[in-house]
Amino acid sequence: MNQTYINELKKHIGEEVTLKGWLYNSRSSGKLVFLQLRDGTGIVQCVCFKPSNEGLFEQAKSLGQESSIVVRGSVKEDSRSAIGVEIDVTGLEVIQNAHDYPITPKEHGTEFLMDHRHLWIRSKKQHAVLRVRHTVIKAVRDFFDSNGFILADTPIFTPAACEGTTTLFEVDYFGDDKAYLTQSGQLYNEATAAAFGRSYAFGPTFRAEKSKTRRHLTEFWMVEPEMAYAHLDDVMNLGEALITFIVGRVLNDRDEDLKVLERDVTKLESIAAPFPRVHYDDAVKMLQEGFDKGEMENRFEWGGDFGAPDETYLSSQFGQPIFVHHFPAAIKAFYFERDKDRPELALGADLLAPEGYGEIIGGGERAFDLEFLEKQIEAHDLPKEAFDWYLDLRRFGGVPHGGFGMGIERCTAWMCGIEHIRETIPFPRMLYRLRP
Ligand code: 4AD
Ligand code: MG
């Protein structure tokens, strides 16, 4: 049996079609039953009229929410419908009549919905968020693929930390060796960039974050480009180009979903390069002025790492994503290149998204010098043996290079304008959530 998808119905006005899907909702009134059928591409109203077929009418009336059904009917233009059409039902096949579906149109608490995440993803809003995620990922891939980057994915089992030892997930690797789930593919990207010039990795990354915030997952997806012969400015230019490309794509391809999410799209439409670039010193001044004006609760001191309120305050001064660069090296990972004139500063840059979405990109220029890196590895208490291969990249054809990581979920949350990143991945992993 052939099948027509709901998002193609407008091309079939006046025709008889077969739709395969699930019952999203229904209601009856007198001689009519209205079935809201969803098939993953959209929702369409299907109307059963008692006098046309009494058996079919009774069967339609008996269906519970999320019953799986195949509907045959003719496509009628309908100006009141959001998708411009509705279906006059002529045939109905029930694959499974479902009863007592746990997620009803009434309000449910977040914990309940998270426990039923495997069903919740069928709901309109969740569906829209995950479609935006799809488009963010597609945009990311198209951007790098069409700009000369080679996809070279990096391992998930790794022998050592990339981003500090406090957030490592340890796994037993056949008893002898310890392995850790990767926090970032960066160190391997530095190898692939030396092989391909420009490369990127895209995959899941893991952080044993004990923080329970709206921005943290323990498993998240990150895209990480890396470029040989590149400096800090090149890294920021690339991040800016990527973000404007993603915003454009989402606005263009996901306007219906953004409507479902009631996203204020003017906020996204106004995103335009160049993004402000703020030196850490100046960011500190802005935060201190904010405190003096009574707009910040705590006084920020030079040398500290930004917390969520600091990031929100900084980006809210601009209405654009902003880069903060030249962080104190003491709060950054071991691999950063230093400022030649002020070696206490790392050549790193974070991109802070507007509207309180916080850091969505972190990256910078990598240390070039072999001896310096050896000292850094020691100073950070990292196991020397595990980094020997990495140091080869400084022994054999070392060049200035850099890149960044962008978190897919944080970016998607910003695009959607939703509160918490747990809804931007089909099955989130968080401090207190491993199920479903
Ligand atoms: O700033 P981070 O830790 O940078 C790195 O891992 C670099 N090694 C990347 C690189 O240069 N190749 O993480 C990069 C981004 C953050 O800006 C954020 O978007 C996301 O990854 N991220 C998280 N997203 C969700 N949950 C978490 N716990 C995250 N931690 C980082
Ligand atoms: Mg970071």
Coordinates of C-alpha atoms and ligand atoms in Angstrom, one line a residue:
M1 CA 0.0 0.0 0.0
N2 CA 1.5 3.3 -0.9
Q3 CA 1.5 6.1 1.6
T4 CA 1.2 9.9 1.5
Y5 CA 2.9 12.0 4.2
I6 CA 1.0 14.8 5.9
N7 CA 3.5 17.5 4.9
E8 CA 2.8 16.7 1.2
L9 CA -1.0 16.7 1.4
K10 CA -1.3 20.1 -0.2
K11 CA -0.1 18.6 -3.5
H12 CA -2.9 16.1 -3.4
I13 CA -6.0 18.2 -3.0
G14 CA -9.0 16.4 -4.5
E15 CA -7.2 13.0 -4.5
E16 CA -7.8 9.9 -2.4
V17 CA -4.8 9.2 -0.2
T18 CA -3.6 6.7 2.4
L19 CA -2.1 8.1 5.6
K20 CA -0.3 6.0 8.2
G21 CA 0.2 7.3 11.7
W22 CA -1.0 7.7 15.3
L23 CA -4.0 9.3 16.8
Y24 CA -2.8 12.6 18.4
N25 CA -6.2 13.6 19.8
S26 CA -9.8 13.3 18.9
R27 CA -13.3 14.6 19.7
S28 CA -16.8 13.9 18.5
S29 CA -19.8 16.0 18.1
G30 CA -23.2 14.5 17.0
K31 CA -22.7 12.7 13.8
L32 CA -19.0 13.7 13.4
V33 CA -15.8 12.4 14.8
F34 CA -12.6 14.5 14.3
L35 CA -9.4 12.5 14.4
Q36 CA -6.1 14.5 14.8
L37 CA -3.7 12.2 13.0
R38 CA 0.1 12.6 13.3
D39 CA 2.6 10.8 11.1
G40 CA 5.9 12.5 12.2
T41 CA 5.7 15.0 9.4
G42 CA 2.7 16.9 10.7
I43 CA -0.8 16.7 12.1
V44 CA -4.0 16.7 10.0
Q45 CA -7.6 16.6 10.9
C46 CA -9.6 13.6 9.6
V47 CA -13.3 13.8 9.6
C48 CA -15.7 10.7 9.9
F49 CA -19.3 11.4 9.1
K50 CA -21.8 8.9 10.6
P51 CA -24.3 8.7 7.8
S52 CA -21.6 7.9 5.2
N53 CA -20.4 4.9 7.1
E54 CA -21.8 3.9 10.5
G55 CA -19.3 1.1 11.2
L56 CA -16.4 3.3 10.5
F57 CA -17.8 6.1 12.6
E58 CA -18.2 3.8 15.7
Q59 CA -14.7 2.4 15.2
A60 CA -13.2 5.9 15.0
K61 CA -15.1 6.9 18.2
S62 CA -13.6 4.0 20.1
L63 CA -10.0 4.9 19.4
G64 CA -7.8 5.9 22.3
Q65 CA -5.0 8.5 22.2
E66 CA -1.9 7.2 20.3
S67 CA -3.7 4.3 18.7
S68 CA -1.9 3.4 15.5
I69 CA -4.1 3.7 12.5
V70 CA -4.1 3.7 8.7
V71 CA -6.6 6.3 7.3
R72 CA -7.9 6.4 3.7
G73 CA -9.7 9.5 2.6
S74 CA -10.0 12.4 0.2
V75 CA -8.0 15.6 0.6
K76 CA -10.1 18.7 1.0
E77 CA -8.9 22.3 0.9
D78 CA -9.7 23.9 4.3
S79 CA -8.8 27.5 5.1
R80 CA -9.3 27.0 8.8
S81 CA -6.7 24.3 9.1
A82 CA -3.1 25.3 9.9
I83 CA -1.9 23.1 7.0
G84 CA -4.6 24.2 4.6
V85 CA -6.3 20.8 4.2
E86 CA -8.4 18.2 6.0
I87 CA -9.3 14.6 5.2
D88 CA -12.8 13.2 4.6
V89 CA -12.3 9.6 5.9
T90 CA -13.5 6.8 3.6
G91 CA -11.6 3.9 5.2
L92 CA -10.0 3.1 8.6
E93 CA -7.7 0.3 9.6
V94 CA -6.8 0.0 13.2
I95 CA -3.3 -1.5 13.8
Q96 CA -3.5 -1.1 17.5
N97 CA -6.1 0.5 19.7
A98 CA -4.2 2.1 22.6
H99 CA -5.8 2.9 25.9
D100 CA -4.8 5.0 28.9
Y101 CA -1.9 6.8 27.2
P102 CA -0.1 8.4 30.1
I103 CA 0.6 11.8 28.6
T104 CA -2.8 13.5 28.2
P105 CA -3.4 17.0 27.0
K106 CA -3.6 18.2 30.6
E107 CA -0.4 19.7 32.3
H108 CA 2.2 17.2 33.6
G109 CA 5.2 17.9 35.8
T110 CA 8.7 17.8 34.3
E111 CA 9.8 14.7 36.2
F112 CA 6.8 12.8 35.1
L113 CA 7.4 13.8 31.5
M114 CA 11.1 13.0 31.7
D115 CA 10.3 9.5 33.1
H116 CA 8.1 9.1 30.0
R117 CA 10.6 10.7 27.6
H118 CA 10.2 7.8 25.2
L119 CA 6.6 8.9 24.7
W120 CA 7.0 12.6 25.4
I121 CA 9.0 13.1 22.2
R122 CA 5.7 12.5 20.3
S123 CA 4.3 15.8 21.7
K124 CA 4.2 18.9 19.5
K125 CA 6.7 21.0 21.4
Q126 CA 9.3 18.3 21.9
H127 CA 8.8 17.3 18.3
A128 CA 9.6 20.9 17.2
V129 CA 12.7 21.1 19.4
L130 CA 14.1 17.9 18.0
R131 CA 13.5 19.0 14.5
V132 CA 15.4 22.2 15.2
R133 CA 18.2 20.0 16.6
H134 CA 18.2 18.1 13.3
T135 CA 18.6 21.3 11.4
V136 CA 21.4 22.6 13.6
I137 CA 23.3 19.4 13.0
K138 CA 22.6 19.4 9.3
A139 CA 23.8 23.1 9.1
V140 CA 26.9 22.3 11.0
R141 CA 27.8 19.5 8.6
D142 CA 27.0 21.5 5.5
F143 CA 29.0 24.4 6.8
F144 CA 32.2 22.4 7.4
D145 CA 31.8 20.1 4.4
S146 CA 31.5 23.1 2.0
N147 CA 34.3 25.0 3.6
G148 CA 37.1 22.6 3.0
F149 CA 37.0 20.7 6.3
I150 CA 37.5 16.9 6.4
L151 CA 35.3 14.9 8.9
A152 CA 37.8 12.9 11.0
D153 CA 36.0 11.5 14.1
T154 CA 37.9 10.9 17.3
P155 CA 37.8 8.1 19.8
I156 CA 35.3 7.8 22.7
F157 CA 37.6 5.6 24.8
T158 CA 40.6 7.7 25.7
P159 CA 43.6 7.1 27.9
A160 CA 43.8 10.6 29.5
A161 CA 41.9 13.9 30.2
C162 CA 41.6 16.7 27.7
E163 CA 39.6 19.1 29.9
G164 CA 40.8 18.6 33.4
T165 CA 40.6 15.5 35.6
T166 CA 37.6 16.4 37.7
T167 CA 34.9 15.6 35.2
L168 CA 36.2 12.2 33.9
F169 CA 34.1 9.1 33.5
E170 CA 36.3 6.1 34.2
V171 CA 35.6 2.8 32.4
D172 CA 37.2 -0.5 33.1
Y173 CA 39.2 -1.4 30.0
F174 CA 40.0 -5.1 30.2
G175 CA 41.3 -4.8 33.7
D176 CA 44.8 -3.5 33.0
D177 CA 44.4 0.0 31.5
K178 CA 42.1 2.7 32.7
A179 CA 40.1 4.3 30.0
Y180 CA 38.0 7.4 30.2
L181 CA 35.0 8.5 28.1
T182 CA 36.1 11.4 26.0
Q183 CA 35.5 15.0 27.2
S184 CA 36.6 16.4 23.8
G185 CA 38.2 15.2 20.6
Q186 CA 40.5 18.2 20.5
L187 CA 43.8 16.5 21.1
Y188 CA 43.1 14.1 18.2
N189 CA 41.8 16.9 16.1
E190 CA 45.2 18.5 16.4
A191 CA 46.6 15.4 14.8
T192 CA 44.1 15.2 12.0
A193 CA 44.5 19.0 11.3
A194 CA 48.2 18.4 10.8
A195 CA 47.2 15.6 8.4
F196 CA 44.4 17.4 6.5
G197 CA 45.0 21.1 7.2
R198 CA 41.4 21.6 8.3
S199 CA 39.4 18.9 10.0
Y200 CA 36.4 18.4 12.3
A201 CA 35.0 15.9 14.6
F202 CA 31.4 15.5 15.5
G203 CA 30.2 13.1 18.2
P204 CA 29.1 12.6 21.8
T205 CA 31.3 13.8 24.6
F206 CA 31.1 13.1 28.3
R207 CA 31.6 15.1 31.5
A208 CA 31.0 13.9 35.0
E209 CA 29.5 17.3 35.9
K210 CA 28.2 17.3 39.4
S211 CA 26.3 20.5 38.6
K212 CA 22.6 20.4 38.2
T213 CA 22.0 23.4 36.0
R214 CA 19.9 24.1 32.9
R215 CA 23.0 24.2 30.8
H216 CA 24.7 20.9 31.8
L217 CA 24.3 17.4 30.5
T218 CA 26.7 14.5 31.3
E219 CA 26.5 13.3 27.7
F220 CA 26.3 16.0 25.0
W221 CA 27.2 16.3 21.3
M222 CA 30.0 18.6 20.3
V223 CA 31.3 19.7 16.9
E224 CA 35.0 20.5 16.9
P225 CA 36.8 22.1 14.0
E226 CA 40.6 22.4 14.0
M227 CA 42.8 24.4 11.6
A228 CA 46.5 24.2 11.0
Y229 CA 48.3 27.6 10.4
A230 CA 45.7 29.5 12.4
H231 CA 45.7 32.0 15.2
L232 CA 43.2 33.1 17.7
D233 CA 41.5 35.6 15.3
D234 CA 41.0 32.9 12.7
V235 CA 39.3 30.7 15.4
M236 CA 36.9 33.5 16.3
N237 CA 36.2 34.3 12.6
L238 CA 35.3 30.7 12.0
G239 CA 33.0 30.5 15.1
E240 CA 31.3 33.7 13.9
A241 CA 30.8 32.3 10.4
L242 CA 29.4 29.0 11.8
I243 CA 26.9 30.6 14.1
T244 CA 25.5 33.0 11.5
F245 CA 25.2 30.1 9.1
I246 CA 23.3 28.0 11.6
V247 CA 20.9 30.9 12.6
G248 CA 20.1 31.5 8.9
R249 CA 19.4 27.9 8.3
V250 CA 17.1 27.5 11.3
L251 CA 15.2 30.6 10.4
N252 CA 14.8 29.4 6.9
D253 CA 14.0 25.7 7.4
R254 CA 12.3 25.6 10.7
D255 CA 9.9 28.5 10.7
E256 CA 6.9 26.3 11.4
D257 CA 8.6 24.7 14.4
L258 CA 9.7 28.0 15.7
K259 CA 6.1 29.1 15.6
V260 CA 5.1 26.0 17.6
L261 CA 7.7 27.0 20.1
E262 CA 6.5 30.6 20.2
R263 CA 10.1 31.7 19.6
D264 CA 10.6 35.4 19.2
V265 CA 12.3 35.1 15.9
T266 CA 13.2 38.8 15.7
K267 CA 15.9 38.0 18.3
L268 CA 17.5 35.5 15.9
E269 CA 16.9 37.6 12.8
S270 CA 19.0 40.4 14.3
I271 CA 22.1 38.1 14.8
A272 CA 24.8 39.4 12.5
A273 CA 28.6 39.4 12.2
P274 CA 30.9 40.8 13.3
F275 CA 30.3 39.7 16.9
P276 CA 31.7 42.0 19.6
R277 CA 35.1 40.7 20.9
V278 CA 35.8 41.6 24.5
H279 CA 39.1 41.2 26.2
Y280 CA 38.8 39.4 29.6
D281 CA 40.2 42.5 31.3
D282 CA 37.4 44.6 29.8
A283 CA 34.8 41.9 30.6
V284 CA 35.9 42.1 34.3
K285 CA 35.5 45.9 34.2
M286 CA 32.0 45.6 32.8
L287 CA 31.1 43.1 35.5
Q288 CA 32.5 45.3 38.2
E289 CA 30.7 48.3 36.9
G290 CA 27.5 46.2 36.9
F291 CA 28.1 45.5 40.5
D292 CA 28.7 49.2 41.3
K293 CA 25.4 50.0 39.5
G294 CA 23.6 47.4 41.6
E295 CA 22.9 45.2 38.6
M296 CA 25.1 42.4 39.8
E297 CA 24.8 40.6 43.1
N298 CA 28.5 39.8 43.6
R299 CA 31.6 41.7 42.8
F300 CA 33.6 39.8 40.2
E301 CA 37.4 39.7 40.8
W302 CA 40.0 39.5 38.1
G303 CA 41.2 35.9 37.8
G304 CA 37.9 34.3 38.3
D305 CA 35.9 32.1 35.9
F306 CA 32.5 33.4 34.8
G307 CA 29.4 31.9 36.4
A308 CA 26.0 31.8 34.6
P309 CA 24.9 35.3 36.0
D310 CA 28.2 36.8 34.7
E311 CA 27.8 35.3 31.3
T312 CA 24.2 36.5 31.1
Y313 CA 25.1 40.0 32.2
L314 CA 27.9 40.3 29.7
S315 CA 26.0 39.1 26.7
S316 CA 22.9 41.2 27.6
Q317 CA 25.0 44.3 27.2
F318 CA 25.1 43.6 23.4
G319 CA 22.1 41.7 22.1
Q320 CA 24.6 39.7 20.0
P321 CA 26.7 36.7 20.8
I322 CA 30.0 38.0 22.1
F323 CA 33.5 36.5 22.2
V324 CA 35.4 36.9 25.4
H325 CA 39.1 36.3 24.8
H326 CA 42.5 36.3 26.6
F327 CA 41.4 34.5 29.8
P328 CA 43.8 34.0 32.7
A329 CA 45.7 30.8 31.9
A330 CA 45.3 29.6 35.5
I331 CA 41.5 28.9 34.9
K332 CA 42.1 27.2 31.5
A333 CA 43.2 23.7 30.3
F334 CA 46.8 22.8 29.8
Y335 CA 47.0 23.1 26.1
F336 CA 46.5 26.9 25.5
E337 CA 49.0 29.1 23.8
R338 CA 50.0 32.1 25.9
D339 CA 50.0 35.8 25.1
K340 CA 53.6 36.8 24.2
D341 CA 53.5 40.0 26.1
R342 CA 51.4 38.8 29.1
P343 CA 52.2 35.1 29.6
E344 CA 49.6 34.9 32.4
L345 CA 46.9 35.1 29.7
A346 CA 45.7 32.2 27.5
L347 CA 44.9 32.7 23.8
G348 CA 41.4 31.3 24.4
A349 CA 38.0 32.6 23.3
D350 CA 34.5 31.7 24.5
L351 CA 31.4 32.7 22.6
L352 CA 28.6 33.7 24.9
A353 CA 25.1 33.5 23.4
P354 CA 22.5 36.2 24.0
E355 CA 19.3 35.8 26.1
G356 CA 21.2 34.1 28.9
Y357 CA 22.1 30.9 27.0
G358 CA 25.7 31.2 28.2
E359 CA 28.9 29.8 26.6
I360 CA 28.1 27.9 23.4
I361 CA 31.7 27.8 21.9
G362 CA 35.0 27.3 23.7
G363 CA 38.3 27.2 22.0
G364 CA 41.4 29.0 21.0
E365 CA 45.0 28.8 19.8
R366 CA 47.1 25.8 21.0
A367 CA 50.5 25.9 22.6
F368 CA 53.2 25.5 20.0
D369 CA 56.4 24.9 22.0
L370 CA 57.3 21.3 23.0
E371 CA 59.1 22.2 26.3
F372 CA 56.3 24.5 27.4
L373 CA 53.7 21.8 26.8
E374 CA 55.8 19.2 28.7
K375 CA 55.9 21.6 31.7
Q376 CA 52.2 22.2 31.4
I377 CA 51.4 18.5 31.4
E378 CA 53.4 18.2 34.6
A379 CA 51.9 21.3 36.2
H380 CA 48.4 19.9 35.6
D381 CA 49.4 16.6 37.1
L382 CA 48.6 14.7 33.9
P383 CA 50.1 11.3 33.1
K384 CA 53.1 12.0 30.8
E385 CA 53.0 8.6 29.0
A386 CA 49.5 9.2 27.8
F387 CA 50.5 12.4 26.0
D388 CA 53.6 11.3 24.3
W389 CA 51.9 10.9 21.0
Y390 CA 50.4 14.4 21.4
L391 CA 53.8 15.9 21.9
D392 CA 54.9 14.3 18.6
L393 CA 52.7 16.9 16.9
R394 CA 55.2 19.5 18.3
R395 CA 58.2 17.4 17.3
F396 CA 57.2 16.8 13.7
G397 CA 56.0 19.8 11.7
G398 CA 54.5 21.9 14.5
V399 CA 52.6 24.9 13.3
P400 CA 50.4 27.6 15.0
H401 CA 47.0 26.0 15.0
G402 CA 43.6 26.3 16.8
G403 CA 40.0 25.4 16.8
F404 CA 37.0 25.2 19.1
G405 CA 34.1 23.1 20.3
M406 CA 30.4 24.0 19.9
G407 CA 27.8 22.3 22.0
I408 CA 24.9 21.2 19.9
E409 CA 22.4 21.1 22.8
R410 CA 23.2 24.6 24.1
C411 CA 23.0 26.0 20.5
T412 CA 19.7 24.2 20.0
A413 CA 18.3 25.5 23.2
W414 CA 19.2 29.0 22.2
M415 CA 17.6 28.6 18.7
C416 CA 14.4 27.3 20.3
G417 CA 14.3 29.8 23.1
I418 CA 13.6 27.1 25.7
E419 CA 14.6 27.1 29.3
H420 CA 16.5 23.9 29.8
I421 CA 18.9 21.9 27.5
R422 CA 17.5 18.6 28.6
E423 CA 14.7 18.9 26.0
T424 CA 17.2 19.4 23.1
I425 CA 18.4 15.8 23.0
P426 CA 16.1 12.8 22.5
F427 CA 17.3 11.0 25.7
P428 CA 19.2 13.3 28.1
R429 CA 21.8 12.1 30.5
M430 CA 22.1 14.2 33.6
L431 CA 23.4 14.0 37.2
Y432 CA 20.2 12.3 38.4
R433 CA 18.9 10.8 35.1
L434 CA 20.0 7.7 33.3
R435 CA 16.5 6.5 32.3
P436 CA 14.7 5.9 30.0
Ligands
4AD1 O1 34.6 24.8 26.5 P1 34.7 23.3 26.4 O2 35.0 22.5 27.6 O3 35.9 23.2 25.3 C1 36.5 22.0 24.9 O4 36.2 20.9 25.3 C2 37.6 22.2 23.9 N1 38.5 21.1 24.0 C3 36.9 22.2 22.5 C4 37.9 22.5 21.4 O5 38.6 23.5 21.4 N2 38.0 21.6 20.5 O6 33.4 22.8 25.6 C5 33.0 23.3 24.4 C6 31.5 23.5 24.3 C7 31.0 24.5 25.3 O7 31.1 25.8 24.9 C8 29.5 24.1 25.4 O8 28.8 24.6 24.3 C9 29.6 22.6 25.3 O9 30.8 22.3 24.7 N3 29.6 22.0 26.7 C10 28.5 21.4 27.2 N4 27.2 21.3 26.8 C11 26.4 20.6 27.5 N5 26.6 20.1 28.7 C12 27.9 20.2 29.3 N6 28.2 19.7 30.4 C13 28.9 20.9 28.5 N7 30.2 21.2 28.7 C14 30.6 21.9 27.5
MG2 MG 34.5 26.2 28.0

